[in-house]
CSV table of C-alpha atoms and ligand atoms in Angstrom, one decimal:
chain,number,residue,atom,x,y,z
A,1,UNK,CA,-0.4,0.5,0.8
A,2,UNK,CA,1.4,3.3,-0.9
A,3,UNK,CA,2.2,5.7,1.3
A,4,UNK,CA,1.3,9.7,0.7
A,5,UNK,CA,1.6,12.5,2.9
A,6,UNK,CA,0.2,16.2,1.5
A,7,UNK,CA,1.6,19.6,3.5
A,8,UNK,CA,-1.9,21.5,2.7
A,9,UNK,CA,-0.9,26.0,2.6
A,10,UNK,CA,-2.0,28.3,4.2
A,11,UNK,CA,-4.6,29.5,0.6
A,12,UNK,CA,-5.0,26.4,0.2
A,13,UNK,CA,-7.2,26.1,3.0
A,14,UNK,CA,-7.7,29.9,3.8
A,15,UNK,CA,-11.7,29.0,2.2
A,16,UNK,CA,-13.8,26.7,1.9
A,17,UNK,CA,-14.4,26.6,-2.1
A,18,UNK,CA,-10.1,25.3,-1.0
A,19,UNK,CA,-11.4,23.8,1.8
A,20,UNK,CA,-13.5,21.5,-0.3
A,21,UNK,CA,-10.9,21.3,-3.0
A,22,UNK,CA,-8.6,19.3,0.0
A,23,UNK,CA,-11.7,17.0,0.8
A,24,UNK,CA,-12.0,15.7,-2.7
A,25,UNK,CA,-8.0,15.3,-3.2
A,26,UNK,CA,-7.4,13.5,0.0
A,27,UNK,CA,-10.7,11.6,-0.7
A,28,UNK,CA,-8.9,10.4,-4.0
A,29,UNK,CA,-6.3,9.2,-2.5
A,30,UNK,CA,-8.5,7.5,0.3
A,31,UNK,CA,-10.4,6.0,-2.3
A,32,UNK,CA,-7.9,4.5,-4.9
A,33,UNK,CA,-6.2,3.1,-1.6
A,34,UNK,CA,-3.5,5.1,-0.3
A,35,UNK,CA,-3.0,5.9,3.7
A,36,UNK,CA,-2.3,9.3,3.6
A,37,UNK,CA,-1.0,12.0,6.8
A,38,UNK,CA,-2.7,15.3,6.2
A,39,UNK,CA,0.5,17.8,7.6
A,40,UNK,CA,-2.1,21.6,7.2
A,41,UNK,CA,-0.5,25.3,8.1
A,42,UNK,CA,-3.2,27.6,9.8
A,43,UNK,CA,-5.8,29.8,6.8
A,44,UNK,CA,-4.3,32.6,5.2
A,45,UNK,CA,-3.4,35.1,6.6
A,46,UNK,CA,-4.3,33.6,10.2
A,47,UNK,CA,-0.2,33.5,11.6
A,48,UNK,CA,0.5,36.6,10.4
A,49,UNK,CA,-3.0,38.6,12.2
A,50,UNK,CA,-1.4,36.2,15.2
A,51,UNK,CA,2.2,37.8,15.3
A,52,UNK,CA,1.0,41.4,14.8
A,53,UNK,CA,-1.6,41.0,17.7
A,54,UNK,CA,1.1,39.7,20.4
A,55,UNK,CA,2.1,43.7,19.5
A,56,UNK,CA,-0.4,45.5,20.0
A,57,UNK,CA,-0.9,43.3,23.1
A,58,UNK,CA,2.0,43.9,24.1
A,59,UNK,CA,1.6,46.9,23.4
A,60,UNK,CA,-1.4,47.2,25.4
A,61,UNK,CA,-3.8,47.0,23.1
A,62,UNK,CA,-6.0,44.9,24.0
A,63,UNK,CA,-9.1,46.3,21.1
A,64,UNK,CA,-6.7,44.0,18.5
A,65,UNK,CA,-6.6,40.6,19.8
A,66,UNK,CA,-10.5,40.6,21.1
A,67,UNK,CA,-11.0,42.2,17.3
A,68,UNK,CA,-8.8,39.3,15.9
A,69,UNK,CA,-10.9,36.2,18.2
A,70,UNK,CA,-13.9,37.0,16.5
A,71,UNK,CA,-12.4,37.6,13.2
A,72,UNK,CA,-10.6,34.0,13.3
A,73,UNK,CA,-14.0,33.3,15.6
A,74,UNK,CA,-16.2,34.1,12.0
A,75,UNK,CA,-13.8,32.7,9.3
A,76,UNK,CA,-13.2,29.3,10.5
A,77,UNK,CA,-17.3,29.3,11.9
A,78,UNK,CA,-18.0,30.5,8.6
A,79,UNK,CA,-16.3,27.6,6.5
A,80,UNK,CA,-17.4,24.9,8.5
A,81,UNK,CA,-21.0,26.1,9.1
A,82,UNK,CA,-20.7,26.6,4.4
A,83,UNK,CA,-19.0,23.1,3.8
A,84,UNK,CA,-20.8,20.7,6.4
A,85,UNK,CA,-24.8,20.5,7.4
A,86,UNK,CA,-25.8,20.9,10.4
A,87,UNK,CA,-24.2,18.0,12.8
A,88,UNK,CA,-22.9,17.1,16.3
A,89,UNK,CA,-19.6,16.8,14.4
A,90,UNK,CA,-19.9,20.7,13.3
A,91,UNK,CA,-21.2,21.8,16.7
A,92,UNK,CA,-18.2,20.0,17.8
A,93,UNK,CA,-15.8,21.8,16.0
A,94,UNK,CA,-17.3,24.6,16.2
A,95,UNK,CA,-16.8,25.0,20.1
A,96,UNK,CA,-13.7,23.6,20.2
A,97,UNK,CA,-12.2,25.7,18.5
A,98,UNK,CA,-14.3,28.9,20.3
A,99,UNK,CA,-12.3,27.6,23.2
A,100,UNK,CA,-9.2,28.0,21.5
A,101,UNK,CA,-9.8,30.7,20.4
A,102,UNK,CA,-11.1,31.5,24.9
A,103,UNK,CA,-7.6,30.1,25.8
A,104,UNK,CA,-5.5,32.5,23.2
A,105,UNK,CA,-7.4,35.8,24.6
A,106,UNK,CA,-6.3,34.7,28.5
A,107,UNK,CA,-2.9,34.6,27.2
A,108,UNK,CA,-3.2,38.0,25.3
A,109,UNK,CA,-4.8,39.8,28.7
A,110,UNK,CA,-1.8,37.9,30.6
A,111,UNK,CA,0.5,39.7,27.8
A,112,UNK,CA,-1.4,43.4,27.7
A,113,UNK,CA,-0.8,42.5,31.4
A,114,UNK,CA,2.7,41.8,32.0
A,115,UNK,CA,3.5,44.3,28.5
A,116,UNK,CA,5.8,41.9,26.8
A,117,UNK,CA,5.6,38.8,25.2
A,118,UNK,CA,9.1,35.9,25.4
A,119,UNK,CA,9.3,33.4,22.3
A,120,UNK,CA,7.9,30.7,24.3
A,121,UNK,CA,5.1,33.0,24.4
A,122,UNK,CA,4.7,34.4,21.0
A,123,UNK,CA,5.1,30.5,19.8
A,124,UNK,CA,2.3,29.5,21.8
A,125,UNK,CA,0.5,32.4,19.6
A,126,UNK,CA,1.1,31.1,16.7
A,127,UNK,CA,0.0,27.7,17.6
A,128,UNK,CA,-3.5,28.6,17.0
A,129,UNK,CA,-3.7,29.3,13.8
A,130,UNK,CA,-3.0,26.0,12.8
A,131,UNK,CA,-4.5,24.6,16.3
A,132,UNK,CA,-7.5,26.1,14.4
A,133,UNK,CA,-7.0,24.9,11.1
A,134,UNK,CA,-6.4,20.6,11.5
A,135,UNK,CA,-9.8,20.5,14.2
A,136,UNK,CA,-11.9,22.7,10.9
A,137,UNK,CA,-11.1,20.2,8.1
A,138,UNK,CA,-11.0,17.1,9.7
A,139,UNK,CA,-14.2,18.3,10.3
A,140,UNK,CA,-14.9,18.7,7.1
A,141,UNK,CA,-13.2,16.0,5.7
A,142,UNK,CA,-15.3,13.7,8.6
A,143,UNK,CA,-18.4,14.2,7.1
A,144,UNK,CA,-17.4,13.6,3.1
A,145,UNK,CA,-16.2,10.2,4.7
A,146,UNK,CA,-13.1,10.6,5.8
A,147,UNK,CA,-11.1,9.0,8.7
A,148,UNK,CA,-9.2,12.1,9.2
A,149,UNK,CA,-8.2,12.8,13.0
A,150,UNK,CA,-7.2,16.0,14.0
A,151,UNK,CA,-3.5,16.2,16.3
A,152,UNK,CA,-1.6,18.5,17.4
A,153,UNK,CA,2.1,17.3,15.8
A,154,UNK,CA,3.5,17.7,19.7
A,155,UNK,CA,3.0,14.1,19.6
A,156,UNK,CA,5.1,13.4,17.1
A,157,UNK,CA,8.0,16.3,16.1
A,158,UNK,CA,10.0,17.1,19.4
A,159,UNK,CA,12.1,20.1,19.3
A,160,UNK,CA,14.8,21.9,21.5
A,161,UNK,CA,14.1,24.1,23.0
A,162,UNK,CA,14.6,27.5,21.0
A,163,UNK,CA,11.1,28.9,20.0
A,164,UNK,CA,10.4,29.8,17.4
A,165,UNK,CA,13.1,28.8,15.4
A,166,UNK,CA,13.3,25.7,16.4
A,167,UNK,CA,15.4,22.3,14.8
A,168,UNK,CA,13.9,18.7,15.2
A,169,UNK,CA,15.6,16.3,17.1
A,170,UNK,CA,16.0,13.5,15.2
A,171,UNK,CA,15.9,10.7,17.6
A,172,UNK,CA,13.4,11.3,19.6
A,173,UNK,CA,10.9,12.2,17.0
A,174,UNK,CA,11.6,9.1,14.6
A,175,UNK,CA,10.8,7.5,17.6
A,176,UNK,CA,7.9,9.2,18.4
A,177,UNK,CA,6.5,8.9,15.0
A,178,UNK,CA,7.2,5.2,14.6
A,179,UNK,CA,5.4,4.6,17.7
A,180,UNK,CA,2.2,6.8,17.6
A,181,UNK,CA,2.0,7.6,14.2
A,182,UNK,CA,2.8,4.4,12.2
A,183,UNK,CA,-0.5,2.1,14.4
A,184,UNK,CA,-2.8,5.6,13.6
A,185,UNK,CA,-1.9,4.4,10.0
A,186,UNK,CA,-2.2,1.1,10.3
A,187,UNK,CA,-5.5,1.5,11.7
A,188,UNK,CA,-6.7,3.7,8.7
A,189,UNK,CA,-7.1,6.9,10.3
A,190,UNK,CA,-6.0,9.9,7.8
A,191,UNK,CA,-4.5,11.7,10.5
A,192,UNK,CA,-5.0,15.3,9.9
A,193,UNK,CA,-1.4,17.7,11.7
A,194,UNK,CA,-0.9,20.4,12.6
A,195,UNK,CA,2.4,21.7,10.9
A,196,UNK,CA,5.2,24.5,11.9
A,197,UNK,CA,4.5,23.2,15.5
A,198,UNK,CA,7.1,20.8,17.3
A,199,UNK,CA,7.0,20.3,21.7
A,200,UNK,CA,10.7,20.8,23.1
A,201,UNK,CA,11.2,18.1,25.5
A,202,UNK,CA,9.9,20.2,29.0
A,203,UNK,CA,6.1,20.4,26.5
A,204,UNK,CA,7.3,23.5,25.3
A,205,UNK,CA,4.5,24.6,22.6
A,206,UNK,CA,7.6,25.5,19.5
A,207,UNK,CA,7.6,26.3,15.6
A,208,UNK,CA,9.6,25.4,13.4
A,209,UNK,CA,10.0,29.5,11.4
A,210,UNK,CA,7.7,31.0,9.5
A,211,UNK,CA,7.0,28.7,6.9
A,212,UNK,CA,8.1,25.8,8.4
A,213,UNK,CA,5.5,23.7,7.5
A,214,UNK,CA,6.7,22.4,4.8
A,215,UNK,CA,9.7,21.4,6.9
A,216,UNK,CA,7.2,19.7,8.8
A,217,UNK,CA,5.2,17.7,5.6
A,218,UNK,CA,9.2,16.2,4.7
A,219,UNK,CA,9.6,14.8,8.3
A,220,UNK,CA,6.0,13.0,8.8
A,221,UNK,CA,6.8,11.7,5.1
A,222,UNK,CA,10.3,10.9,6.1
A,223,UNK,CA,10.0,9.2,8.5
A,224,UNK,CA,6.5,7.3,7.9
A,225,UNK,CA,8.6,6.4,4.9
A,226,UNK,CA,6.2,8.3,2.6
A,227,UNK,CA,6.8,6.6,-1.0
A,228,UNK,CA,6.4,10.3,-1.6
A,229,UNK,CA,4.9,13.3,-0.5
A,230,UNK,CA,3.1,16.4,-2.3
A,231,UNK,CA,3.6,19.8,-1.0
A,232,UNK,CA,-0.1,21.2,-1.2
A,233,UNK,CA,0.4,24.9,-2.8
A,234,UNK,CA,-1.7,28.5,-5.0
A,235,UNK,CA,0.7,27.9,-8.0
A,236,UNK,CA,1.2,25.1,-10.7
A,237,UNK,CA,5.1,24.5,-9.8
A,238,UNK,CA,8.6,25.4,-9.2
A,239,UNK,CA,8.9,28.0,-11.0
A,240,UNK,CA,11.7,28.9,-14.4
A,241,UNK,CA,11.3,32.3,-12.6
A,242,UNK,CA,9.1,35.1,-9.9
A,243,UNK,CA,6.1,35.7,-12.7
A,244,UNK,CA,5.4,39.2,-11.1
A,245,UNK,CA,8.9,40.2,-12.6
A,246,UNK,CA,8.5,38.3,-16.3
A,247,UNK,CA,5.6,37.0,-17.0
A,248,UNK,CA,7.0,34.3,-19.7
A,249,UNK,CA,8.1,32.9,-16.7
A,250,UNK,CA,7.1,29.0,-16.5
A,251,UNK,CA,6.4,25.7,-14.0
A,252,UNK,CA,9.9,23.2,-15.0
A,253,UNK,CA,8.2,20.2,-14.9
A,254,UNK,CA,11.5,18.2,-13.1
A,255,UNK,CA,14.3,19.4,-10.2
A,256,UNK,CA,17.0,18.2,-7.9
A,257,UNK,CA,16.6,18.0,-4.9
A,258,UNK,CA,19.6,20.6,-5.3
A,259,UNK,CA,18.5,23.1,-7.1
A,260,UNK,CA,15.5,23.5,-5.6
A,261,UNK,CA,17.0,23.2,-2.1
A,262,UNK,CA,19.8,26.7,-3.8
A,263,UNK,CA,16.5,28.4,-5.6
A,264,UNK,CA,14.6,28.6,-2.3
A,265,UNK,CA,17.4,29.4,-0.6
A,266,UNK,CA,17.6,32.2,-2.7
A,267,UNK,CA,14.6,33.7,-3.2
A,268,UNK,CA,11.7,31.2,-4.6
A,269,UNK,CA,9.6,31.4,-2.2
A,270,UNK,CA,7.9,27.7,-4.1
A,271,UNK,CA,9.5,26.0,-0.8
A,272,UNK,CA,10.9,26.1,2.5
A,273,UNK,CA,14.4,26.2,2.5
A,274,UNK,CA,15.2,22.9,4.7
A,275,UNK,CA,12.2,20.5,3.3
A,276,UNK,CA,14.5,19.0,1.3
A,277,UNK,CA,17.0,18.4,4.1
A,278,UNK,CA,15.3,14.4,5.6
A,279,UNK,CA,13.7,13.8,2.8
A,280,UNK,CA,16.9,14.2,1.0
A,281,UNK,CA,18.8,10.5,2.0
A,282,UNK,CA,15.9,8.8,1.9
A,283,UNK,CA,14.9,10.1,-1.7
A,284,UNK,CA,11.7,10.6,-1.5
A,285,UNK,CA,10.1,11.5,-4.3
A,286,UNK,CA,8.5,15.8,-3.9
A,287,UNK,CA,6.1,16.8,-5.6
A,288,UNK,CA,4.3,20.8,-6.1
A,289,UNK,CA,1.0,21.2,-6.7
A,290,UNK,CA,-1.1,23.5,-7.1
A,291,UNK,CA,-4.9,22.8,-4.9
A,292,UNK,CA,-6.8,25.1,-7.4
A,293,UNK,CA,-5.7,22.8,-10.9
A,294,UNK,CA,-5.4,19.8,-9.3
A,295,UNK,CA,-5.7,18.0,-12.7
A,296,UNK,CA,-2.2,19.4,-13.6
A,297,UNK,CA,1.5,17.0,-12.2
A,298,UNK,CA,3.4,19.9,-10.5
A,299,UNK,CA,6.8,20.5,-10.8
A,300,UNK,CA,8.8,16.7,-9.3
A,301,UNK,CA,11.6,16.8,-8.0
A,302,UNK,CA,14.0,14.0,-7.0
A,303,UNK,CA,17.6,12.7,-6.6
A,304,UNK,CA,18.8,13.6,-10.5
A,305,UNK,CA,16.2,16.3,-12.2
A,306,UNK,CA,16.5,15.7,-15.6
A,307,UNK,CA,19.2,18.7,-17.1
A,308,UNK,CA,17.8,20.3,-19.2
A,309,UNK,CA,18.9,21.0,-22.8
A,310,UNK,CA,20.8,24.4,-22.0
A,311,UNK,CA,22.5,25.0,-18.0
A,312,UNK,CA,20.5,27.7,-16.7
A,313,UNK,CA,16.9,26.2,-15.1
A,314,UNK,CA,15.9,28.9,-13.1
A,315,UNK,CA,16.6,32.4,-12.0
A,316,UNK,CA,15.5,34.0,-8.0
A,317,UNK,CA,16.3,36.7,-6.4
A,318,UNK,CA,16.5,38.6,-2.9
A,319,UNK,CA,15.6,41.5,-1.7
A,320,UNK,CA,16.1,43.0,1.5
A,321,UNK,CA,19.3,42.5,2.1
A,322,UNK,CA,23.1,45.2,2.5
A,323,UNK,CA,25.9,44.5,1.8
A,324,UNK,CA,28.5,44.6,4.2
A,325,UNK,CA,32.3,45.5,3.2
A,326,UNK,CA,35.1,45.0,5.5
A,327,UNK,CA,38.3,46.2,4.6
A,328,UNK,CA,41.6,47.5,4.8
A,329,UNK,CA,44.9,46.8,3.0
A,330,UNK,CA,46.7,46.0,6.5
A,331,UNK,CA,44.8,43.3,6.2
A,332,UNK,CA,46.4,40.8,3.6
A,333,UNK,CA,48.7,38.3,4.8
A,334,UNK,CA,46.4,37.9,8.2
A,335,UNK,CA,44.6,34.6,9.2
A,336,UNK,CA,40.9,35.1,11.2
A,337,UNK,CA,40.0,38.9,10.5
A,338,UNK,CA,37.4,36.7,8.4
A,339,UNK,CA,37.1,34.1,11.3
A,340,UNK,CA,35.6,36.5,13.9
A,341,UNK,CA,33.9,38.6,11.1
A,342,UNK,CA,31.6,35.9,10.2
A,343,UNK,CA,31.4,34.4,14.3
A,344,UNK,CA,30.6,38.1,15.5
A,345,UNK,CA,28.1,38.3,12.9
A,346,UNK,CA,26.1,34.6,14.1
A,347,UNK,CA,26.4,36.1,17.1
A,348,UNK,CA,23.8,39.5,16.3
A,349,UNK,CA,21.6,36.9,14.8
A,350,UNK,CA,22.3,37.0,11.8
A,351,UNK,CA,22.2,33.6,8.4
A,352,UNK,CA,25.0,34.6,6.1
A,353,UNK,CA,23.2,34.7,2.7
A,354,UNK,CA,26.2,34.7,0.8
A,355,UNK,CA,30.1,36.1,0.6
A,356,UNK,CA,32.7,37.2,-1.8
A,357,UNK,CA,36.2,37.6,-1.3
A,358,UNK,CA,39.1,40.1,-4.3
A,359,UNK,CA,42.4,37.9,-4.1
A,360,UNK,CA,43.9,41.2,-3.4
A,361,UNK,CA,42.5,40.3,0.6
A,362,UNK,CA,42.3,44.2,0.6
A,363,UNK,CA,38.3,44.0,1.3
A,364,UNK,CA,35.9,40.9,1.8
A,365,UNK,CA,32.2,40.9,1.2
A,366,UNK,CA,28.9,38.8,2.7
A,367,UNK,CA,25.4,39.5,2.8
A,368,UNK,CA,22.5,39.5,5.2
A,369,UNK,CA,19.4,40.5,5.4
A,370,UNK,CA,18.5,44.2,5.6
A,371,UNK,CA,17.1,43.8,8.9
A,372,UNK,CA,19.8,42.3,10.6
A,373,UNK,CA,22.8,44.4,9.5
A,374,UNK,CA,22.5,47.3,11.6
A,375,UNK,CA,22.9,45.6,14.4
A,376,UNK,CA,26.1,42.5,12.5
A,377,UNK,CA,28.1,46.3,11.9
A,378,UNK,CA,28.3,46.9,15.4
A,379,UNK,CA,29.1,43.7,16.1
A,380,UNK,CA,32.1,43.5,14.0
A,381,UNK,CA,32.9,46.5,15.2
A,382,UNK,CA,33.1,45.5,18.6
A,383,UNK,CA,35.1,42.0,17.4
A,384,UNK,CA,37.5,43.8,15.4
A,385,UNK,CA,38.3,46.6,17.8
A,386,UNK,CA,41.9,46.5,17.7
A,387,UNK,CA,41.9,46.4,13.7
A,388,UNK,CA,40.3,50.0,13.4
A,389,UNK,CA,42.1,51.0,16.2
A,390,UNK,CA,46.0,50.2,14.1
A,391,UNK,CA,44.4,50.7,11.0
A,392,UNK,CA,44.6,47.5,10.0
A,393,UNK,CA,40.8,47.9,9.3
A,394,UNK,CA,39.7,50.7,7.6
A,395,UNK,CA,35.4,50.5,7.4
A,396,UNK,CA,33.1,48.3,7.6
A,397,UNK,CA,30.6,49.8,5.7
A,398,UNK,CA,27.1,49.1,4.5
A,399,UNK,CA,25.0,48.6,1.2
A,400,UNK,CA,21.5,47.7,1.2
A,401,UNK,CA,19.9,49.1,-2.8
A,402,UNK,CA,20.4,45.7,-3.6
A,403,UNK,CA,19.7,42.6,-4.2
A,404,UNK,CA,21.2,39.1,-4.7
A,405,UNK,CA,21.2,37.0,-8.1
A,406,UNK,CA,20.5,33.6,-8.5
A,407,UNK,CA,21.0,31.7,-11.4
A,408,UNK,CA,19.9,27.4,-10.7
A,409,UNK,CA,20.4,24.4,-12.2
A,410,UNK,CA,22.6,20.7,-11.8
A,411,UNK,CA,24.7,20.8,-15.4
A,412,UNK,CA,26.4,24.0,-14.5
A,413,UNK,CA,29.1,21.6,-13.5
A,414,UNK,CA,31.2,20.2,-14.9
A,415,UNK,CA,30.5,22.6,-17.9
A,416,UNK,CA,33.0,25.1,-18.8
A,417,UNK,CA,32.0,29.1,-19.6
A,418,UNK,CA,28.7,28.7,-18.0
A,419,UNK,CA,29.9,32.0,-15.9
A,420,UNK,CA,31.3,33.5,-17.9
A,421,UNK,CA,27.9,33.3,-20.7
A,422,UNK,CA,25.6,34.6,-17.0
A,423,UNK,CA,27.9,37.7,-16.6
A,424,UNK,CA,28.0,38.6,-20.8
A,425,UNK,CA,24.2,38.2,-21.0
A,426,UNK,CA,24.7,41.6,-17.5
A,427,UNK,CA,27.2,43.0,-19.9
A,428,UNK,CA,25.7,43.8,-22.2
A,429,UNK,CA,22.6,44.6,-20.7
A,430,UNK,CA,25.1,47.3,-19.1
A,431,UNK,CA,23.9,45.7,-15.7
A,432,UNK,CA,27.0,46.4,-13.3
A,433,UNK,CA,28.0,43.2,-11.3
A,434,UNK,CA,28.8,44.6,-7.6
A,435,UNK,CA,29.9,40.8,-6.1
A,436,UNK,CA,30.0,37.2,-7.4
A,437,UNK,CA,29.7,33.3,-5.7
A,438,UNK,CA,29.7,30.1,-6.6
A,439,UNK,CA,28.7,27.3,-4.8
A,440,UNK,CA,31.4,24.2,-4.4
A,441,UNK,CA,28.2,22.8,-5.4
A,442,UNK,CA,28.5,24.1,-8.7
A,443,UNK,CA,24.9,24.0,-9.0
A,444,UNK,CA,24.4,28.4,-8.8
A,445,UNK,CA,25.8,30.8,-9.4
A,446,UNK,CA,25.1,33.9,-6.6
A,447,UNK,CA,25.7,37.2,-7.8
A,448,UNK,CA,24.8,40.5,-6.3
A,449,UNK,CA,23.6,43.7,-8.8
A,450,UNK,CA,21.5,47.2,-8.1
A,451,UNK,CA,18.0,46.9,-6.9
A,452,UNK,CA,17.5,48.9,-9.9
A,453,UNK,CA,18.7,46.8,-12.2
A,454,UNK,CA,16.5,43.5,-10.5
A,455,UNK,CA,14.0,43.6,-13.5
A,456,UNK,CA,16.2,44.5,-16.3
A,457,UNK,CA,18.5,41.5,-14.3
A,458,UNK,CA,16.3,38.3,-14.8
A,459,UNK,CA,15.3,39.4,-18.1
A,460,UNK,CA,17.9,38.9,-19.3
A,461,UNK,CA,18.5,36.0,-17.7
A,462,UNK,CA,15.8,34.2,-17.8
A,463,UNK,CA,15.7,34.3,-21.5
A,464,UNK,CA,18.7,31.1,-21.5
A,465,UNK,CA,16.2,29.1,-18.9
A,466,UNK,CA,13.7,29.4,-21.7
A,467,UNK,CA,15.2,28.3,-23.6
A,468,UNK,CA,15.9,24.9,-22.0
A,469,UNK,CA,12.1,24.7,-20.9
A,470,UNK,CA,10.8,25.4,-24.8
A,471,UNK,CA,13.5,22.0,-24.9
B,501,LIG,N1,1.1,29.0,9.0
B,501,LIG,C1,2.5,28.9,9.8
B,501,LIG,C2,3.2,30.9,8.8
B,501,LIG,O1,2.4,31.5,8.0
B,501,LIG,C3,3.3,28.2,8.6
B,501,LIG,C4,3.2,27.6,7.3
B,501,LIG,O2,2.7,28.3,6.7
B,501,LIG,O3,3.9,27.1,6.3
B,501,LIG,O4,4.4,31.1,8.4
B,502,MG,MG1,2.8,29.1,4.3
């Protein structure tokens, strides 16, 4: 019997129409004899609203969370009422959702009184989105005759205690899934599990970071040994470029794990960057499919994506980044400055997106997100204080009107001249390239241009990728 893990994103459970598509998709798989694990996001917009209400509550605003609670109650109840005929199950589910929202208001009251929320409390607030959506969708599925039961991920997905960006404890998670989730599948239950959430060893609800329910889906697929992971979303698949930047963007039928990893890391919004991690070793194929166009096959992601005839498969970009440059004539041949700089950046909680060094060693630069840039600079200035005083390091500069552009394609490996072609295109379009980096995997080339050049650069490079799809 095939086992399939299906993750549905926020828009896929975001309206009565969307939820009825989910019911059809899951119902068909069950009717075809598949064992199905369902992993859900919160209804679209709910996570944002919850997070925002925490800020407002801490700032003394009661009205915001009280009205958010009312609105979320209506949203879920309305969906239940439109999709279910009156029944005990419908009443029971509405009552459960209402209780969760009462609890939400209570915690917000506490935040309101204290004037602040710890990351642990933020996680407990933000968890309500997924906890409501699984109850709602499981009830609608049950009415349609599917043996669906809602579950909180904390029963199976155990994490460290790093709230808001928790990491799974793999062994504990594997054991819990094998001991508690697999028997449910054997009984013919279709578990409907909260994405995004886990539980730490001391029993607190944790979250895996924004967009983390893709990652949840992959974790459940891995340890239930699923034959396939399907990420159901609101686009037809992984695209050659962002369709908002270039209308010619097309869906890629095949992509490798590695390619999709680079695409996600460098700005393609379709998948959380960690999604491939749990399924990679096990070689579980993943598909990205559209809940609103379910007959379309989507993008298949597996070990070896079909290499394309031309080498550039897709182009992505990351905005809201800052380039930090550390420069100084006294840095030549002094070991450890780069190492200390990156440790200082890590100390500011910054994720380094790209690194590049000029061969003269008089400067090196790296990219972090805009929001962390100032703090990173301050931390580095602290760390390199002695070098700065001695003038070995002249300055640390921030430039923030820039973007990272990445071209991805496994076919680049070992083919000489790809970089030349990519930068030739930039040259021909008179686009100034500020910094360059190529990953050692050779499956992507990233570089930095001014934000004003973004659209032209993407369109020009996309020409290279489109030739590939046409083949
Ligand atoms: N609901 C969470 C978020 O919006 C997790 C997810 O949708 O993947 O970030
Ligand atoms: Mg999402």
